[in-house]
Coordinates of C-alpha atoms in Angstrom, one line a residue:
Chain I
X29 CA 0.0 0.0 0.0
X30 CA 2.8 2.5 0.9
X31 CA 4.4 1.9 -2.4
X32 CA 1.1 2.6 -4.2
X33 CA 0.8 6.2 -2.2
X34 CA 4.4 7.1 -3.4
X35 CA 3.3 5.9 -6.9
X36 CA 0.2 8.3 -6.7
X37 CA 2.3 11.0 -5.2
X38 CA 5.0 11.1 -8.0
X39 CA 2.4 10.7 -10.4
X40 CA 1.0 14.2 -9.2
X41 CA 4.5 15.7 -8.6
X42 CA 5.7 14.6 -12.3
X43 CA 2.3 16.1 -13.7
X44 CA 2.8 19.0 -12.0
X45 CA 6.4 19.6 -12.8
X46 CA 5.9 18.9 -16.4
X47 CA 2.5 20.9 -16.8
X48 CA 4.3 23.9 -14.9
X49 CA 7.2 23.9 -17.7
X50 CA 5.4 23.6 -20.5
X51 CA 7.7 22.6 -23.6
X52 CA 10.9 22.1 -21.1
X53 CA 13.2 19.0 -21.6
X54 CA 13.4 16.3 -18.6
X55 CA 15.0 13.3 -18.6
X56 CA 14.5 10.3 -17.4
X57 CA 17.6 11.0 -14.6
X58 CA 16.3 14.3 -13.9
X59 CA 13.4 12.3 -12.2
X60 CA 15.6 9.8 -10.8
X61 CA 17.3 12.1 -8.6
X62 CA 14.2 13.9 -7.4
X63 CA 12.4 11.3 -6.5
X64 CA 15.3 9.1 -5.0
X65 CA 13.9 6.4 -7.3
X66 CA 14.9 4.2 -10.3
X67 CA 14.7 5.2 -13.8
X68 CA 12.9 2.1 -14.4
X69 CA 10.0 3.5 -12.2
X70 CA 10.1 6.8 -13.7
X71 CA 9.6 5.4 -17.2
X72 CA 6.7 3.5 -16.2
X73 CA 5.1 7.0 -14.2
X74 CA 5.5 8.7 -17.1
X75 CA 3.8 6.2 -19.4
X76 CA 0.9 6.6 -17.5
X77 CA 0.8 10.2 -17.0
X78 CA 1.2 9.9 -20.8
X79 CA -1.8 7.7 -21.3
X80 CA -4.0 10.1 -19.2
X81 CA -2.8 13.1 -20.7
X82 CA -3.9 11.7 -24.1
X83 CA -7.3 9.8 -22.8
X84 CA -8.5 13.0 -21.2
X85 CA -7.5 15.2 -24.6
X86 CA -4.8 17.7 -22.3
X87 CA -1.9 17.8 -24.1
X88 CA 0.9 16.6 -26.0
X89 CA 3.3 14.7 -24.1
X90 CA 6.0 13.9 -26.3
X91 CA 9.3 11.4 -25.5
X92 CA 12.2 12.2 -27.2
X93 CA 15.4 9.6 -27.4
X94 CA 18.6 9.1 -28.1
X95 CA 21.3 11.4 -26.1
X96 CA 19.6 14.4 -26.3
X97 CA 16.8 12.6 -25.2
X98 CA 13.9 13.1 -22.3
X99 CA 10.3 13.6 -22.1
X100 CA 8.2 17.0 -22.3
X101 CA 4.6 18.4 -22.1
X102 CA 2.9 20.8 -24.5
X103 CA 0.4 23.4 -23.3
X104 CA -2.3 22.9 -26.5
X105 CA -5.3 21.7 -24.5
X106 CA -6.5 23.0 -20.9
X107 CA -9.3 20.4 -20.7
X108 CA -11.7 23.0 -20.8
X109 CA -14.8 24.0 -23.1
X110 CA -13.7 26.3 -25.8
X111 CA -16.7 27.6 -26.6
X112 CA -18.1 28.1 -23.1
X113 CA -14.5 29.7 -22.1
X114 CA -14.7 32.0 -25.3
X115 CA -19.0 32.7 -24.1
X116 CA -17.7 33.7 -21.0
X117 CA -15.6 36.3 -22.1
X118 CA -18.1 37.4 -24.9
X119 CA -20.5 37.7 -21.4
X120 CA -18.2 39.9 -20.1
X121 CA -18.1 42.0 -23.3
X122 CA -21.4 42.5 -23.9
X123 CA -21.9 44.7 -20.5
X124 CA -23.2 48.3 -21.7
X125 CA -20.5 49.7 -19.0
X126 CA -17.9 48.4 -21.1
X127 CA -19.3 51.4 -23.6
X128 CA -17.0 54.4 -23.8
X129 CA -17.4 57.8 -25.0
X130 CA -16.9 58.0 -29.1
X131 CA -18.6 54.5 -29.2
X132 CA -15.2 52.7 -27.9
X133 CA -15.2 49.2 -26.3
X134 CA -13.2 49.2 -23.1
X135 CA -11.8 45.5 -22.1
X136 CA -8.0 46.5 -21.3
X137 CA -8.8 44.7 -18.1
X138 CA -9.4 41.4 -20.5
X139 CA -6.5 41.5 -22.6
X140 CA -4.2 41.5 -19.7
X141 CA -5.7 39.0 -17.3
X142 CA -3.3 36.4 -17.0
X143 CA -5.9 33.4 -17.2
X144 CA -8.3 34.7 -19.6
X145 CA -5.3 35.3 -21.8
X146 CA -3.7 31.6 -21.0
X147 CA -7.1 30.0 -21.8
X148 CA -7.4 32.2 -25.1
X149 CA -3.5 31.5 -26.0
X150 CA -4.1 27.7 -25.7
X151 CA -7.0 27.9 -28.0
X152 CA -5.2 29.9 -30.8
X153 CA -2.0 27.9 -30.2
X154 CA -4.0 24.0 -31.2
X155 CA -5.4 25.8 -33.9
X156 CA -2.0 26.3 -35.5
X157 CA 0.1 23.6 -33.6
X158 CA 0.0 21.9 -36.7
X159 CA 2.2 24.2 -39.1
X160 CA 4.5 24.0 -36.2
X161 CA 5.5 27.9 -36.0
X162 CA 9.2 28.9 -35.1
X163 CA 8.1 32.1 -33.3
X164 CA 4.8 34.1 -32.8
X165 CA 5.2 37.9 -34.1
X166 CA 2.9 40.8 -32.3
X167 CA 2.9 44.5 -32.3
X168 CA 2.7 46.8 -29.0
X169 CA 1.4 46.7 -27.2
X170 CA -2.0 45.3 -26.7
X171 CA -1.5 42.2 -28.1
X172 CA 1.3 41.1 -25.6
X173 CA -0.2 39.3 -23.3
X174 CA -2.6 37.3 -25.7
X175 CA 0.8 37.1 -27.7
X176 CA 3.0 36.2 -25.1
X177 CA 0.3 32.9 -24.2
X178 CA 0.2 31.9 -27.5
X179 CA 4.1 31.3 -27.8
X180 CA 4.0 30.2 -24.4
X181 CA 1.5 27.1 -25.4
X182 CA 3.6 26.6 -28.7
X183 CA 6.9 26.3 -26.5
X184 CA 8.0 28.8 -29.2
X185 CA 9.9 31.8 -28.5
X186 CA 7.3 35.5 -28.9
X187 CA 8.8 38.2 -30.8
X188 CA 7.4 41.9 -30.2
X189 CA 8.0 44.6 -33.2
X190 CA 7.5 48.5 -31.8
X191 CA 6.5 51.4 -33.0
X192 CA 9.9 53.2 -32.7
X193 CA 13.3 51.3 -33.4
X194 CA 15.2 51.1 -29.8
X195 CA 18.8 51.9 -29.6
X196 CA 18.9 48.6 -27.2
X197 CA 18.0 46.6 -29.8
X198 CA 20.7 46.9 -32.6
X199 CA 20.0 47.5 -36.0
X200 CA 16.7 47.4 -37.2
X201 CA 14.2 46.9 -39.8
X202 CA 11.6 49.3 -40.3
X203 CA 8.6 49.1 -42.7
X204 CA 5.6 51.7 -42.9
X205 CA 1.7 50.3 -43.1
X206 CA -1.8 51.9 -43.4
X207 CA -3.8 51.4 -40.1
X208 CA -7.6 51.1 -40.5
X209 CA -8.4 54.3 -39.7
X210 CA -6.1 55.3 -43.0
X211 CA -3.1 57.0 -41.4
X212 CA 0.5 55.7 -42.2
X213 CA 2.1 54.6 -39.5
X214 CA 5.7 52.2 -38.7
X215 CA 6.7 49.2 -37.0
X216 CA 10.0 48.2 -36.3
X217 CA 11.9 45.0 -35.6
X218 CA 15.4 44.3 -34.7
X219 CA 17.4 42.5 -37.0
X220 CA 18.5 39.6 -34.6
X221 CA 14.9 39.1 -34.0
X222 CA 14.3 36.2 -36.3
X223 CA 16.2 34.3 -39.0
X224 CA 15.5 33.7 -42.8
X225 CA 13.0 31.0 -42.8
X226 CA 11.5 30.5 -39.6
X227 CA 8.0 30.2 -39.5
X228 CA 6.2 32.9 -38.0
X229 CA 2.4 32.5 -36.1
X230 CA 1.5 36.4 -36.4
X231 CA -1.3 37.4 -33.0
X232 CA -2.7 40.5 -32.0
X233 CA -6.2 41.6 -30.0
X234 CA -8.0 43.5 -32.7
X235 CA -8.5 42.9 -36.2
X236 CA -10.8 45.9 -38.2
X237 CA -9.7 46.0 -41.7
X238 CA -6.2 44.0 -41.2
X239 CA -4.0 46.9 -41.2
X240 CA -1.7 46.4 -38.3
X241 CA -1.6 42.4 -39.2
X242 CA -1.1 43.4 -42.8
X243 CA 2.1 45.6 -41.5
X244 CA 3.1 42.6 -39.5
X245 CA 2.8 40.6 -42.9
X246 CA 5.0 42.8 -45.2
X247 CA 7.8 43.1 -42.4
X248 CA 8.2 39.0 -42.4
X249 CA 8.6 39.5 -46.3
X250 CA 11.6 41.4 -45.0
X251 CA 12.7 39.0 -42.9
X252 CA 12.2 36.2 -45.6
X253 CA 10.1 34.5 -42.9
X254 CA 7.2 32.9 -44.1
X255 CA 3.5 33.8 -42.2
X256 CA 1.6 30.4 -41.3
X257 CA -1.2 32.1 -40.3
X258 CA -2.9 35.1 -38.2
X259 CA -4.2 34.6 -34.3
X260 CA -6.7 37.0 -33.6
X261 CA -8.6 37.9 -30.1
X262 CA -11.4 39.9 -31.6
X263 CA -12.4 40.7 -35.1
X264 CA -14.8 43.1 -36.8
X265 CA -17.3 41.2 -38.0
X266 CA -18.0 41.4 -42.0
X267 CA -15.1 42.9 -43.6
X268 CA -13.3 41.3 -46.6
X269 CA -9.8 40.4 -45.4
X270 CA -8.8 37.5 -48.3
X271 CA -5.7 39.0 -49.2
X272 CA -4.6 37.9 -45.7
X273 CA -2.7 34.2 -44.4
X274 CA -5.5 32.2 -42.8
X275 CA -6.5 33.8 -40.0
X276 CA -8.7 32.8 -36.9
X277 CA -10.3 34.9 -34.3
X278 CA -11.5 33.8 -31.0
X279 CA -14.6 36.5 -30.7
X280 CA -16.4 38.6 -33.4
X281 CA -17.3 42.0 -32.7
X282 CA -20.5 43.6 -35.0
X283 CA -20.8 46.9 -33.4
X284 CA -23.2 48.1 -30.4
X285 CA -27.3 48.2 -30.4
X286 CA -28.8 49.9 -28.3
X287 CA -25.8 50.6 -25.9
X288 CA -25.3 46.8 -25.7
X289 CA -21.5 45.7 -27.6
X290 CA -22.6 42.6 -30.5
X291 CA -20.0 40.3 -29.5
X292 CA -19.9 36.2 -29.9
X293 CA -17.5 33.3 -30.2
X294 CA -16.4 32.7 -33.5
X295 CA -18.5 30.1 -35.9
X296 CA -15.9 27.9 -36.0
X297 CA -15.6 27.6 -32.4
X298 CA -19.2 25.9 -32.0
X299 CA -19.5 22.6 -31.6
X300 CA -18.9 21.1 -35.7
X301 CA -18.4 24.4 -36.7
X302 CA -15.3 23.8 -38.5
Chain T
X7 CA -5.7 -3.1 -10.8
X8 CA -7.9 -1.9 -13.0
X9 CA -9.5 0.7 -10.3
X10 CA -5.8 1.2 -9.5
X11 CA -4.8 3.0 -12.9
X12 CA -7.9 5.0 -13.1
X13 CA -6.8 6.4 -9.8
X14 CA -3.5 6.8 -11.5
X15 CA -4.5 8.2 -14.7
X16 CA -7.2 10.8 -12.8
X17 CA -4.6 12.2 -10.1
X18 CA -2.7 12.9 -13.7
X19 CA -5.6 14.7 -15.2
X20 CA -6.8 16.5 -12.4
X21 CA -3.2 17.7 -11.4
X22 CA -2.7 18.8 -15.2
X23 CA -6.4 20.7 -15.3
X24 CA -5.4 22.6 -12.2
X25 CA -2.0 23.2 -13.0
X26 CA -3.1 24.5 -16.1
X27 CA -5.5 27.0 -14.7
X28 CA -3.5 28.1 -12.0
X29 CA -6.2 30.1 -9.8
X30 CA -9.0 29.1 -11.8
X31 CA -11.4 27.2 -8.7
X32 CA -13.2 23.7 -9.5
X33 CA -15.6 22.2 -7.6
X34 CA -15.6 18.3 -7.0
X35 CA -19.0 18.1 -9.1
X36 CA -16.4 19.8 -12.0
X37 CA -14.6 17.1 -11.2
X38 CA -17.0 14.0 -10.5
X39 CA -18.6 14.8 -14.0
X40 CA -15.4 15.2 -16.0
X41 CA -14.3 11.7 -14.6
X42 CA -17.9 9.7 -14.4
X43 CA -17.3 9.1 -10.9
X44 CA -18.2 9.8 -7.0
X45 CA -17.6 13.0 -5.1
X46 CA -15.9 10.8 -2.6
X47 CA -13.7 9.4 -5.2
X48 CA -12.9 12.9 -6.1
X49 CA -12.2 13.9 -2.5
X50 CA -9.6 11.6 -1.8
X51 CA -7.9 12.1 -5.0
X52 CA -7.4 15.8 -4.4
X53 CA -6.2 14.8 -0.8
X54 CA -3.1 12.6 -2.4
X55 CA -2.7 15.6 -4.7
X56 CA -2.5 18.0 -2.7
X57 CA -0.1 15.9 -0.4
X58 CA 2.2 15.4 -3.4
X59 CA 2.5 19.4 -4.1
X60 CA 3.1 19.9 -0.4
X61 CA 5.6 17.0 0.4
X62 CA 7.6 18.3 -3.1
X63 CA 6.9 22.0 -2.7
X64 CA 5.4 22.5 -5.8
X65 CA 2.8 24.9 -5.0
X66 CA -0.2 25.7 -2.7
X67 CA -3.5 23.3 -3.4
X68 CA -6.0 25.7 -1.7
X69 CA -9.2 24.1 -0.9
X70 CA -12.5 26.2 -0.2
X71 CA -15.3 25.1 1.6
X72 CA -18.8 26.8 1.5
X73 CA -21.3 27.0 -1.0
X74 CA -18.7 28.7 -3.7
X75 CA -16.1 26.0 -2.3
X76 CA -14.2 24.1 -4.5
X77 CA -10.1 23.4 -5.3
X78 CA -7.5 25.8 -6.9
X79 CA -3.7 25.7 -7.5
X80 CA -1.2 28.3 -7.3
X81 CA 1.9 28.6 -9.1
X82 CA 4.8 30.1 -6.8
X83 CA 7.2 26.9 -7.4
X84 CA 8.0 25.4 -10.4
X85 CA 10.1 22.8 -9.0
X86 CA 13.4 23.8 -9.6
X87 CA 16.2 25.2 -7.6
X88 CA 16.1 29.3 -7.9
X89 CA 19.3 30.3 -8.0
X90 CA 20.5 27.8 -10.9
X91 CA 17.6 28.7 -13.0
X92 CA 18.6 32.5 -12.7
X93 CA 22.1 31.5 -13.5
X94 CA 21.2 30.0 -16.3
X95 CA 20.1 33.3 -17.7
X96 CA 22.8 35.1 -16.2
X97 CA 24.8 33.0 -18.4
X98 CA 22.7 33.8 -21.3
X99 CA 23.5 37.6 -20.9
X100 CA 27.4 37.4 -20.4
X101 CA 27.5 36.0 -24.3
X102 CA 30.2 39.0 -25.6
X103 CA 28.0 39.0 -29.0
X104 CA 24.9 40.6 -26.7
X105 CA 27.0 44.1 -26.6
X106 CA 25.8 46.3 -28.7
X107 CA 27.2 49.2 -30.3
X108 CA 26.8 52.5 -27.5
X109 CA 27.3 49.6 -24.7
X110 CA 24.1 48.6 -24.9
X111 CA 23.0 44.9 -24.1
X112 CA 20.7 43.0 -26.1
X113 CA 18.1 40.7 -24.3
X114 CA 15.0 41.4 -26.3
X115 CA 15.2 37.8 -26.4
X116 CA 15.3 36.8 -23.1
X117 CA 12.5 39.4 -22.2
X118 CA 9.9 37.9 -24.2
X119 CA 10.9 34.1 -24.1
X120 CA 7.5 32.5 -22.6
X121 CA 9.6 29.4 -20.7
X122 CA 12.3 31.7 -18.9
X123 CA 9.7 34.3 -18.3
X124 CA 7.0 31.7 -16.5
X125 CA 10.0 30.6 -14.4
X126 CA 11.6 34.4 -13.2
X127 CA 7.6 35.3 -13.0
X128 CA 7.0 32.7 -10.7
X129 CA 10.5 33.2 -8.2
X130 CA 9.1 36.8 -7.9
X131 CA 5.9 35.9 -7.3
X132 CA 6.8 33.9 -4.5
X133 CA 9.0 36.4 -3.2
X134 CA 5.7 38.6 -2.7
X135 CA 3.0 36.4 -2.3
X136 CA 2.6 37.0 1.5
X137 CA 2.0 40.5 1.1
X138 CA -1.1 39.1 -0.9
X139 CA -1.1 42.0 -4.0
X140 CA -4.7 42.6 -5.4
X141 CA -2.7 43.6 -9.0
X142 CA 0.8 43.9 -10.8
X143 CA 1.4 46.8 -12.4
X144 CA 4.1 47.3 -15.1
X145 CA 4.7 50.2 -17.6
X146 CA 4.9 49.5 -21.8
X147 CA 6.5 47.7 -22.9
X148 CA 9.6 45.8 -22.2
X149 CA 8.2 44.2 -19.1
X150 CA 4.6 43.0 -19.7
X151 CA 6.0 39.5 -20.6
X152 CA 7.3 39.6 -17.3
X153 CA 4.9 41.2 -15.3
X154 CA 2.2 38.7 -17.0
X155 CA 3.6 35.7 -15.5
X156 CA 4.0 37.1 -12.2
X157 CA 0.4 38.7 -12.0
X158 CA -0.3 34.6 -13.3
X159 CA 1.8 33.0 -10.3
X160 CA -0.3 35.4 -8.2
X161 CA -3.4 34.7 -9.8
X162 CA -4.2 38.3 -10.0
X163 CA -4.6 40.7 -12.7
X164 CA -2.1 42.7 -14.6
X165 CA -2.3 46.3 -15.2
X166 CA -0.3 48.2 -18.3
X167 CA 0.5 51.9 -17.8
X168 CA 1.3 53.3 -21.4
X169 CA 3.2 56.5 -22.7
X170 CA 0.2 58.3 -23.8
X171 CA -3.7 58.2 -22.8
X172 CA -5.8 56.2 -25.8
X173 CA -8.7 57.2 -26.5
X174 CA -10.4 53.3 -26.0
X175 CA -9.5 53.1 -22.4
X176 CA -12.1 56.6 -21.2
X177 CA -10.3 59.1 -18.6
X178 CA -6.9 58.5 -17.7
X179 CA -4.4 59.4 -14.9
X180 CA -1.5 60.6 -16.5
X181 CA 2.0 62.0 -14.1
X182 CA 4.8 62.9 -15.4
X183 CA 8.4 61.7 -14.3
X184 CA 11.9 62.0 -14.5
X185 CA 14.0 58.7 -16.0
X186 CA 17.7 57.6 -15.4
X187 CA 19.1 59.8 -18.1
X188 CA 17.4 63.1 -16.7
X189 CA 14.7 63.2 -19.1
X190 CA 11.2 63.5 -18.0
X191 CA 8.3 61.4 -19.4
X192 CA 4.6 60.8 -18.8
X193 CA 2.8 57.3 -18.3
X194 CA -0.7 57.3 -18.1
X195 CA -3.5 54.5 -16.7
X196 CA -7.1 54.2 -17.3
X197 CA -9.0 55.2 -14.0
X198 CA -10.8 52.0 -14.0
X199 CA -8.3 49.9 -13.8
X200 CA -8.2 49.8 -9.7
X201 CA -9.9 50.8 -6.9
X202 CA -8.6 52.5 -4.3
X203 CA -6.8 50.5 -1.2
X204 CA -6.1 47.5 -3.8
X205 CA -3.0 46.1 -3.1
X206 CA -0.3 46.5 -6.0
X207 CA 3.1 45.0 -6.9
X208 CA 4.9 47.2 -9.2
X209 CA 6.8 45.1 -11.7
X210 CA 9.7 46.1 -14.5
X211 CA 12.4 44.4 -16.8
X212 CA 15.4 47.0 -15.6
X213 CA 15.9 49.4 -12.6
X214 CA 18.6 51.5 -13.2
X215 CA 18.2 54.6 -10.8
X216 CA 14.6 53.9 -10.7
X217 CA 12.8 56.2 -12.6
X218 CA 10.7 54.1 -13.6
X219 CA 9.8 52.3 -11.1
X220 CA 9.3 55.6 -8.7
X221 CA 7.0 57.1 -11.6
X222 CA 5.1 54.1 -11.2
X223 CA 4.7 54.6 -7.5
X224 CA 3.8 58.2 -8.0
X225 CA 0.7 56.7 -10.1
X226 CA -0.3 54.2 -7.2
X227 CA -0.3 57.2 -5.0
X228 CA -2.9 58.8 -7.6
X229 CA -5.2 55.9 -7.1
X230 CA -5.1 55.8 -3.1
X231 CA -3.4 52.0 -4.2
X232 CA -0.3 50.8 -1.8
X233 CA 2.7 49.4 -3.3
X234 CA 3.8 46.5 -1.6
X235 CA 6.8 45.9 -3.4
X236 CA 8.7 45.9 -6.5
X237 CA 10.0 42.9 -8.8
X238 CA 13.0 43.6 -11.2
X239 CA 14.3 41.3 -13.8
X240 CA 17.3 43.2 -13.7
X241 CA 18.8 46.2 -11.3
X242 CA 22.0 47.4 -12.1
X243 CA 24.4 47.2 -9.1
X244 CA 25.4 49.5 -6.5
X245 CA 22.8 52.2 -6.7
X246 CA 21.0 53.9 -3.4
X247 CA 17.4 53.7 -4.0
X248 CA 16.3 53.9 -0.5
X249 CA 13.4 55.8 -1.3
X250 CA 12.1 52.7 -2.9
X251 CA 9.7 50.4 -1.2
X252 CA 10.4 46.9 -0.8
X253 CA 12.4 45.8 -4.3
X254 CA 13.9 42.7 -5.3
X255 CA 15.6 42.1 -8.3
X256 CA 16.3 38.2 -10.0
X257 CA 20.2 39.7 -11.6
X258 CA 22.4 42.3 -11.1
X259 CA 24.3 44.1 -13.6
X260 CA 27.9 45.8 -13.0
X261 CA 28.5 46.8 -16.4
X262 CA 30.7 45.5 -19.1
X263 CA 34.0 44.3 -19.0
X264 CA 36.6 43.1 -21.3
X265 CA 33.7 43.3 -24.0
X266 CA 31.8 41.0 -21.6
X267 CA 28.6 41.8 -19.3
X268 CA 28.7 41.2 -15.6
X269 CA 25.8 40.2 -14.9
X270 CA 24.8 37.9 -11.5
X271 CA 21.7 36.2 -9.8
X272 CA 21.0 38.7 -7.0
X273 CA 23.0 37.2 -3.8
X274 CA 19.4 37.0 -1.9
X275 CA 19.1 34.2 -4.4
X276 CA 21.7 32.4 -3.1
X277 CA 21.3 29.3 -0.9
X278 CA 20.9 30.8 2.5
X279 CA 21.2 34.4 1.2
X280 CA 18.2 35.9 2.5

């Protein structure tokens, strides 16, 4: 009986490790040593965490081998309703509070709450886990946070272009684009930012008429990195966007009636709505 | 057996669902009906759990009782040993090829790397977590990857000064304040984003003289908030800022030398250093 507790317990503690380093290497001695057990032992824990992990649909838990070799977790799945989690934030969108002066939608507070954002991130991130991005690309600043979860459940690195090249950054590319609103306006990347070919996941919290993701999409041309597709919070709903990579958005945004914000999951969010 | 490796394969599941939404509270009903099984059942496998976490120091299983009672998990420890993990970056940023022309250091990189900052976010958190911060507050736009994961570790929410006032977050706060190299600068925050009397933890990627970072605490002081400390991902070394509340930086930084940056793990770090 005792050796079944320790069995449970390391089962938890290896879940917990590998869940709170998402897309980090361990290996099978890694365990070894911090459980004072054999690495026989620890292959067979992590063949079941790796069976429940896959029954339950919550990740990737992938063993690697050879010298390099070890075990890690990927972040795609949170075991949690997508479109219920993406309802809930819609909920919270749709308060007439939210309402600003000039007809302007305020949800700051959203797009920088850690676990909306980590929810959010994990849902864009299995949508595109499959072209197997090198890096997600935002612009400042908004889109950080959704951004930063994004690459975070990819276990790529996130890459942030700004509005102003930054002496602490090196040398730069720049590129002007036309925001929605029709002014001209420049982002700006460092150089050592990304190399030739890597794929690039390109996120950001609003999409109107694509303008900033547009800029985002001509400055990869710079970098010869090829876009594999565009991760989007919230987009305006009806406007013509085909000359863009695939893109996804999580909510869709149609305006305000009668004081009340129009927003809603995404179609293809709903159950067989793909 | 059989009822042996579903008691295996759930305390995997249920460890990754709550590790995944640090914060995020379940109930054992979530639970029961996720896993087809009794509330009992459910019970005693969050008891083994949250022995594991304890007995490896992986975290705090918090378990609330009452009619909006249910199970969360925090994120202070990762399960790694501080200090080396820190090194590990440290070593990162004494590469020669980071120098940049005008002494600057690149670590772009290292700011918005998702895996390094979960793990620096979480040490900081746990320095602070006592103090029990209703908010982290960080200012555009270097250290919002940073001060994301340590508002997650904390499970509370994050709040983004930025240069200017926008016109989609309504009235603003905006002080102005003097930086490291003399010049003075405004940051700005959207009056709803806290009350008065919450609790805030400022948070930054550098603290040089502490511009910044006072400007920052100026604004709390505009919004009746208390700081209750201040997390830095880097403080260069051997400067008096006394005027500072609490601060605690993960490296220091001594300048460069021989082409190479000195750069440390903060000697609190150390084993025994606190």
């Amino acid at each position: 009986m005792s050796e079944k507790v320790k069995r449970t317990e390391r089962i938890a503690a290896i879940t917990r490790i590998l869940s709170c380093n998402p897309g980090k290497l361990f290996t099978l001695s890694d365990f070894a040593q911090m459980f004072g057990a054999a690495k026989s032992s620890m292959s067979e824990d992590i063949s079941m965490i790796e069976s429940a992990i896959r029954k339950y649909n919550l990740g990737t838990l992938e063993t690697l081998t050879g010298a390099a070799g070890g075990v890690r977790l990927r972040n795609y799945n949170i075991g949690l309703d997508n479109y219920q989690e993406v309802e809930k934030v819609a909920q919270m969108l749709r308060d007439p509070e939210r309402v600003l002066p000039g007809n302007f939608l305020y949800w700051s507070d959203i797009l920088s709450d850690p676990q909306i954002m980590r929810q959010m991130g994990a849902i864009l991130a299995s949508e595109f886990e499959e072209e197997k991005p090198d890096a997600v690309l935002t612009m400042e600043t908004k889109g950080i946070p959704l951004a930063m979860m994004t690459a975070d459940a990819l276990s790529v690195p996130l890459v942030i272009a700004r509005r102003n090249s930054k002496v602490y950054e090196g040398s730069a590319v720049n590129i002007n684009y036309v925001t929605g609103n029709g002014r001209i306006e420049t982002m700006a990347l460092a150089r050592r930012s990304l190399k030739p070919r890597q794929k690039v996941l390109v996120a950001d919290d609003f999409m109107q008429v694509g303008g900033t993701v547009g800029g985002m999409v001509a400055l990869m041309a710079e970098f010869e990195c090829p876009v594999i597709g565009i991760a989007v919070m919230i987009a305006q709903d009806n406007i013509d966007r085909n000359s863009l990579p695939t893109h996804r958005s999580l909510l869709s945004y149609s305006g305000t009636v009668n004081g009340i914000p129009m927003v809603e999951p995404s179609a293809w969010l709903r159950p067989g709505g793909k």
